[in-house]
Coordinates of C-alpha atoms in Angstrom, one line a residue:
Chain A
M144 CA -144.1 -126.1 136.0
R145 CA -141.7 -123.2 135.2
L146 CA -140.4 -122.5 138.7
P147 CA -139.5 -126.2 139.6
L148 CA -137.8 -126.6 136.2
F149 CA -135.8 -123.5 136.8
V150 CA -134.8 -124.7 140.3
L151 CA -133.9 -128.1 138.9
G152 CA -131.8 -126.5 136.2
L153 CA -130.1 -124.2 138.7
S154 CA -129.3 -127.1 141.0
F155 CA -127.7 -129.0 138.1
F156 CA -125.7 -125.9 137.2
L157 CA -124.5 -125.5 140.8
L158 CA -123.7 -129.2 141.1
F159 CA -121.7 -129.1 137.8
S160 CA -119.9 -125.9 138.9
A161 CA -119.0 -127.4 142.3
C162 CA -117.6 -130.5 140.7
S163 CA -115.4 -128.5 138.3
N164 CA -111.8 -128.2 139.5
V165 CA -110.4 -127.1 136.3
D166 CA -110.0 -123.5 135.1
L167 CA -110.4 -123.7 131.3
I168 CA -108.9 -120.6 129.7
A169 CA -109.4 -119.7 126.0
T170 CA -106.3 -118.0 124.8
N171 CA -103.4 -117.8 122.3
S172 CA -100.0 -119.5 122.1
K173 CA -98.2 -116.4 123.4
T174 CA -100.1 -116.5 126.7
I175 CA -99.6 -120.3 126.9
Q176 CA -95.8 -119.8 126.4
E177 CA -95.8 -117.2 129.2
H178 CA -97.6 -119.7 131.5
L179 CA -95.1 -122.4 130.7
S180 CA -92.0 -120.2 131.3
S181 CA -93.2 -119.5 134.8
Y182 CA -92.2 -123.1 135.8
K183 CA -88.5 -122.6 134.9
G184 CA -86.3 -123.6 137.8
E185 CA -89.3 -125.2 139.6
K186 CA -90.6 -128.1 137.6
A187 CA -90.2 -129.9 134.2
V188 CA -93.2 -129.2 132.0
L189 CA -95.1 -131.5 129.7
L190 CA -97.3 -129.7 127.2
N191 CA -99.8 -131.8 125.4
V192 CA -102.0 -130.5 122.6
W193 CA -105.1 -132.6 122.3
A194 CA -108.8 -132.6 121.2
T195 CA -111.9 -134.4 122.4
T196 CA -112.5 -135.6 118.9
C197 CA -109.0 -136.9 118.3
A198 CA -109.0 -140.7 119.1
P199 CA -105.2 -141.1 119.7
C200 CA -105.3 -138.0 122.0
V201 CA -108.0 -139.4 124.3
E202 CA -106.3 -142.8 124.2
E203 CA -103.1 -141.4 125.8
F204 CA -104.8 -138.7 127.9
P205 CA -105.5 -140.7 131.1
M206 CA -102.0 -142.0 131.2
I207 CA -100.6 -138.4 131.0
V208 CA -102.9 -137.3 133.8
S209 CA -101.7 -140.1 135.9
L210 CA -98.0 -139.3 135.2
G211 CA -98.7 -135.7 136.3
N212 CA -100.3 -136.9 139.5
E213 CA -97.4 -139.3 140.2
I214 CA -94.4 -137.2 139.4
K215 CA -94.0 -134.2 141.7
D216 CA -91.3 -132.5 139.6
L217 CA -93.6 -132.4 136.6
E218 CA -96.3 -130.0 135.6
V219 CA -98.6 -131.2 132.9
V220 CA -100.3 -128.5 130.8
F221 CA -103.1 -129.6 128.4
V222 CA -104.0 -127.4 125.5
S223 CA -107.2 -128.3 123.7
A224 CA -107.3 -127.6 120.0
D225 CA -111.0 -128.2 119.8
F226 CA -113.3 -125.8 117.9
D227 CA -114.7 -123.0 120.0
D228 CA -118.2 -124.5 119.8
Q229 CA -117.0 -127.5 121.8
L230 CA -116.1 -125.7 125.0
G231 CA -118.7 -127.7 127.0
E232 CA -117.4 -131.0 125.7
V233 CA -113.8 -130.0 126.6
K234 CA -114.8 -129.0 130.1
S235 CA -116.8 -132.1 130.7
Y236 CA -113.9 -134.3 129.5
L237 CA -111.4 -132.5 131.7
N238 CA -113.6 -133.0 134.7
E239 CA -114.2 -136.6 133.9
Q240 CA -110.5 -137.1 133.7
K241 CA -110.1 -135.2 137.0
V242 CA -107.8 -132.6 135.6
I243 CA -107.3 -129.8 138.1
G244 CA -105.9 -126.3 137.9
V245 CA -105.3 -124.3 134.7
S246 CA -106.0 -125.8 131.3
F247 CA -106.2 -124.1 128.0
I248 CA -108.2 -124.1 124.8
K249 CA -106.9 -122.3 121.7
N250 CA -108.7 -119.2 120.5
E251 CA -106.3 -118.3 117.7
N252 CA -106.2 -119.2 114.0
D253 CA -104.5 -122.5 113.3
Q254 CA -101.4 -121.2 111.6
S255 CA -100.4 -118.7 114.4
F256 CA -101.3 -121.2 117.0
I257 CA -99.2 -124.0 115.5
N258 CA -96.2 -121.8 114.9
G259 CA -96.6 -120.2 118.3
I260 CA -96.5 -123.6 120.0
H261 CA -93.6 -124.9 118.0
P262 CA -92.5 -123.8 114.5
E263 CA -91.5 -127.4 113.5
W264 CA -94.9 -128.8 114.4
S265 CA -97.0 -129.7 111.3
G266 CA -100.3 -129.4 113.1
S267 CA -101.0 -133.1 113.5
L268 CA -102.6 -134.2 116.8
P269 CA -101.7 -135.1 119.5
F270 CA -98.5 -133.0 120.0
T271 CA -96.3 -133.2 123.0
I272 CA -93.3 -131.1 124.2
L273 CA -91.1 -131.5 127.2
Y274 CA -89.5 -128.4 128.8
G275 CA -86.4 -128.9 131.1
K276 CA -86.9 -128.1 134.8
I277 CA -83.5 -126.3 135.1
S278 CA -83.2 -124.7 131.6
G279 CA -86.9 -124.2 130.9
K280 CA -86.0 -125.0 127.3
I281 CA -87.6 -127.4 124.9
L282 CA -85.8 -130.7 125.1
I283 CA -88.0 -133.2 123.2
F284 CA -91.1 -133.0 121.1
W285 CA -93.2 -135.4 119.0
E286 CA -96.3 -135.7 117.0
G287 CA -98.8 -138.6 117.5
K288 CA -99.6 -141.0 120.4
E289 CA -96.7 -142.5 122.3
S290 CA -96.2 -145.3 124.9
E291 CA -95.9 -144.7 128.6
S292 CA -92.3 -145.8 128.6
K293 CA -91.5 -143.2 126.0
F294 CA -93.2 -140.5 128.1
R295 CA -91.4 -141.6 131.3
E296 CA -88.0 -141.5 129.6
A297 CA -88.7 -138.0 128.2
I298 CA -90.0 -136.7 131.5
Q299 CA -86.9 -138.0 133.4
R300 CA -84.6 -136.2 131.0
A301 CA -86.7 -133.0 131.4
I302 CA -86.4 -133.3 135.2
N303 CA -82.6 -133.7 135.0
E304 CA -82.1 -130.9 132.6
Chain B
M203 CA -80.0 -127.4 118.3
T204 CA -77.8 -129.8 120.3
G205 CA -79.8 -131.9 122.6
I206 CA -83.1 -131.5 120.9
T207 CA -84.8 -134.6 119.7
F208 CA -86.6 -134.0 116.4
L209 CA -89.2 -136.7 115.8
I210 CA -91.2 -135.4 112.9
G211 CA -90.7 -136.7 109.4
G212 CA -89.9 -134.1 106.8
E213 CA -92.5 -132.8 104.4
L214 CA -91.7 -132.7 100.7
E215 CA -90.0 -129.5 99.9
I216 CA -91.4 -126.9 97.5
G217 CA -90.0 -127.6 94.0
S218 CA -89.7 -131.4 94.6
A219 CA -90.9 -133.8 92.0
M220 CA -94.1 -135.7 92.7
P221 CA -93.0 -139.0 94.3
L222 CA -94.3 -142.5 93.7
M223 CA -96.4 -141.5 90.6
D224 CA -96.8 -145.1 89.7
H225 CA -97.7 -146.4 93.2
Q226 CA -100.9 -148.4 92.8
L227 CA -103.8 -147.0 94.8
A228 CA -107.1 -148.8 95.4
D229 CA -109.9 -146.4 94.4
I230 CA -113.5 -146.5 95.5
S231 CA -114.5 -147.2 91.9
G232 CA -113.1 -150.7 92.4
N233 CA -110.2 -149.9 90.0
T234 CA -106.5 -149.3 90.9
M235 CA -105.1 -146.0 89.9
T236 CA -101.9 -144.0 90.2
L237 CA -101.1 -140.3 90.6
A238 CA -99.9 -140.4 87.0
D239 CA -103.5 -141.4 86.1
V240 CA -105.1 -138.5 87.9
K241 CA -102.5 -135.9 86.9
G242 CA -104.1 -132.8 85.2
D243 CA -102.9 -130.8 82.2
A244 CA -102.5 -127.7 84.3
G245 CA -101.6 -129.3 87.7
T246 CA -102.5 -131.9 90.3
L247 CA -104.0 -131.6 93.7
V248 CA -103.3 -134.5 96.2
V249 CA -105.3 -134.3 99.4
F250 CA -104.4 -136.7 102.2
S251 CA -107.8 -137.5 103.9
C252 CA -109.9 -140.1 105.7
N253 CA -113.5 -140.9 106.7
T254 CA -113.8 -139.7 110.3
C255 CA -111.3 -137.0 111.2
P256 CA -113.3 -134.0 112.5
W257 CA -111.1 -131.6 110.5
V258 CA -111.8 -133.5 107.3
I259 CA -115.5 -133.5 108.1
R260 CA -115.5 -129.7 108.6
W261 CA -113.3 -129.0 105.6
E262 CA -114.6 -131.5 103.0
D263 CA -117.3 -129.3 101.6
R264 CA -114.4 -127.4 100.1
Y265 CA -113.0 -130.5 98.5
V266 CA -116.1 -130.7 96.3
S267 CA -116.2 -127.0 95.5
L268 CA -112.5 -127.0 94.6
A269 CA -113.1 -129.9 92.2
N270 CA -116.1 -128.2 90.7
T271 CA -114.1 -125.0 90.1
Y272 CA -110.8 -126.4 89.0
A273 CA -111.3 -129.7 87.3
P274 CA -112.7 -127.9 84.2
K275 CA -109.5 -125.8 84.3
G276 CA -107.2 -128.7 84.0
I277 CA -106.4 -129.5 87.7
G278 CA -106.4 -133.2 88.4
M279 CA -107.5 -134.0 92.0
I280 CA -107.4 -137.1 94.2
A281 CA -108.1 -137.7 97.9
V282 CA -105.8 -140.3 99.3
N283 CA -106.6 -142.3 102.5
S284 CA -103.3 -143.4 104.1
N285 CA -104.7 -144.6 107.4
A286 CA -103.5 -148.1 106.7
A287 CA -103.9 -149.1 110.4
R288 CA -107.6 -148.5 110.0
F289 CA -108.3 -150.1 106.6
G290 CA -109.8 -153.0 108.5
S291 CA -112.3 -150.7 110.3
E292 CA -113.5 -147.1 109.8
D293 CA -111.3 -146.4 106.8
S294 CA -112.2 -149.6 104.9
L295 CA -112.9 -149.3 101.1
E296 CA -116.6 -150.0 101.8
E297 CA -116.8 -147.1 104.3
M298 CA -114.9 -144.9 101.9
V299 CA -117.5 -145.6 99.2
E300 CA -120.2 -144.7 101.6
H301 CA -118.4 -141.6 102.8
A302 CA -117.7 -140.4 99.3
K303 CA -121.4 -140.9 98.3
N304 CA -122.7 -139.1 101.4
N305 CA -120.5 -136.1 100.8
G306 CA -120.9 -135.8 97.0
Y307 CA -117.2 -136.5 96.2
N308 CA -116.6 -135.7 92.5
F309 CA -113.0 -136.9 92.4
P310 CA -111.2 -140.2 93.0
Y311 CA -110.8 -141.3 96.6
A312 CA -108.3 -144.1 97.1
Q313 CA -106.5 -146.2 99.7
D314 CA -102.7 -145.9 99.9
P315 CA -101.5 -149.4 100.7
E316 CA -99.0 -149.5 103.5
S317 CA -99.2 -145.6 103.7
E318 CA -96.3 -145.5 101.2
L319 CA -97.5 -142.3 99.6
A320 CA -97.9 -140.5 102.9
S321 CA -94.4 -141.6 103.9
A322 CA -92.9 -140.4 100.5
F323 CA -94.8 -137.1 100.7
G324 CA -94.0 -136.5 104.4
A325 CA -97.7 -136.2 105.0
T326 CA -98.5 -136.3 108.7
K327 CA -102.2 -135.5 109.0
T328 CA -105.6 -135.2 107.4
P329 CA -106.3 -133.0 105.6
H330 CA -102.8 -132.3 104.3
I331 CA -102.7 -130.7 100.9
Y332 CA -100.1 -130.9 98.1
L333 CA -100.4 -129.0 94.8
F334 CA -98.2 -129.8 91.9
N335 CA -97.7 -127.8 88.6
A336 CA -98.0 -129.2 85.1
D337 CA -94.4 -130.4 85.3
D338 CA -95.2 -132.3 88.5
K339 CA -93.2 -130.1 90.8
L340 CA -94.6 -129.2 94.2
V341 CA -95.8 -125.6 94.3
Y342 CA -98.0 -125.4 97.4
L343 CA -98.2 -127.4 100.6
G344 CA -100.4 -127.2 103.7
A345 CA -103.9 -126.1 104.4
I346 CA -107.1 -125.5 102.3
D347 CA -107.9 -122.2 104.0
D348 CA -107.9 -120.5 107.4
N349 CA -111.3 -121.6 108.7
A350 CA -112.1 -125.3 108.9
K351 CA -115.4 -124.7 110.6
N352 CA -117.1 -122.3 108.2
A353 CA -116.5 -121.9 104.5
K354 CA -118.3 -118.6 104.6
K355 CA -116.0 -117.1 107.3
V356 CA -112.8 -117.9 105.4
E357 CA -110.5 -114.9 105.3
V358 CA -107.7 -116.3 103.1
P359 CA -108.5 -119.2 100.8
F360 CA -104.8 -120.3 100.6
L361 CA -105.3 -123.2 98.3
A362 CA -107.7 -121.6 95.8
N363 CA -105.3 -118.6 95.7
A364 CA -102.4 -120.9 95.0
I365 CA -104.3 -122.7 92.2
D366 CA -105.4 -119.3 90.7
A367 CA -101.8 -118.1 90.7
L368 CA -100.6 -121.4 89.2
L369 CA -103.2 -121.1 86.4
A370 CA -102.4 -117.5 85.8
G371 CA -98.6 -118.2 85.8
N372 CA -98.1 -115.9 88.8
P373 CA -95.9 -116.6 91.8
I374 CA -97.6 -118.5 94.6
N375 CA -97.6 -116.7 98.0
P376 CA -97.6 -118.3 100.5
Q377 CA -96.2 -121.5 99.3
T378 CA -96.6 -123.3 102.6
T379 CA -99.3 -122.9 105.3
K380 CA -100.3 -124.9 108.4
A381 CA -103.5 -126.2 109.9
L382 CA -104.5 -128.6 112.6
G383 CA -105.5 -132.1 111.6
C384 CA -105.7 -135.8 112.7
S385 CA -102.5 -137.8 112.6
I386 CA -102.2 -140.3 109.8
K387 CA -102.6 -143.8 111.2
F388 CA -99.6 -145.6 109.8
N389 CA -99.3 -149.4 110.2

């Protein structure tokens, strides 16, 4: 029995790996900020801090993915604030939502992470920031779930600035 | 700061008086109560909380141990549920009674009608901690400690340190901290 089970397990692993188009990186806010700044002059950036266990986060998540796919001047960067024992759930959810490219999960204590993302963020989830395409600067940020129209309005401003 | 949209309500500032002390809260005991009713001789701890937030679930063992340690020392404590948008579902009074029972709550746990207390405190998330001194002035604001996941791996017990300093008459440092949490579900 052992060998077939091993082969079966390996097949599932390979299948899962082959289906995974997201590169989930566990890191701190400093590295995330460096990543964001690399888009200055090229694209507006939407940073969304979320968690698999946060209901309003997963309610707005598919809409954000869809905006990222639709708007070519926009880069969407997701940062998971899940606990480090939920890496599997985070990766599964990202794959399920067809997130591709680089995505992050925090591996820093809450206080440094929150202040490193934005000093005026209280730590409430979800949290969204828009960075201007031209300036690379923070233009708009908010805590909590928001409507698609609010997102679109903020994205347009970030693309123009 | 020109051109920056700031969309986050302000938290109560250190030194502020406890707001809405007479706001009627619906406690799991079936009675109404106010912050004035739970106020302790040495200070008062107000914890914005709820039934289902994963950060609450991970941290709430510390609610109980804090009450065990500090209630006998004159610190009044209450957990306030301001998720008014969910009072019809997972944050109903019935669910709160069950949640408190299952987790050994040894302090009042009450609904904040219309989230008025959360608005007045500038509370945005659960858990969100506010510690007041005997004169009802805010002396500490923020997180319980630096490790939601594991009480045994806490490096700095921010809140316990703040209460110890308050009881000893020493300066509290830090007076504010931050932690992740679930957004309060306002109506």
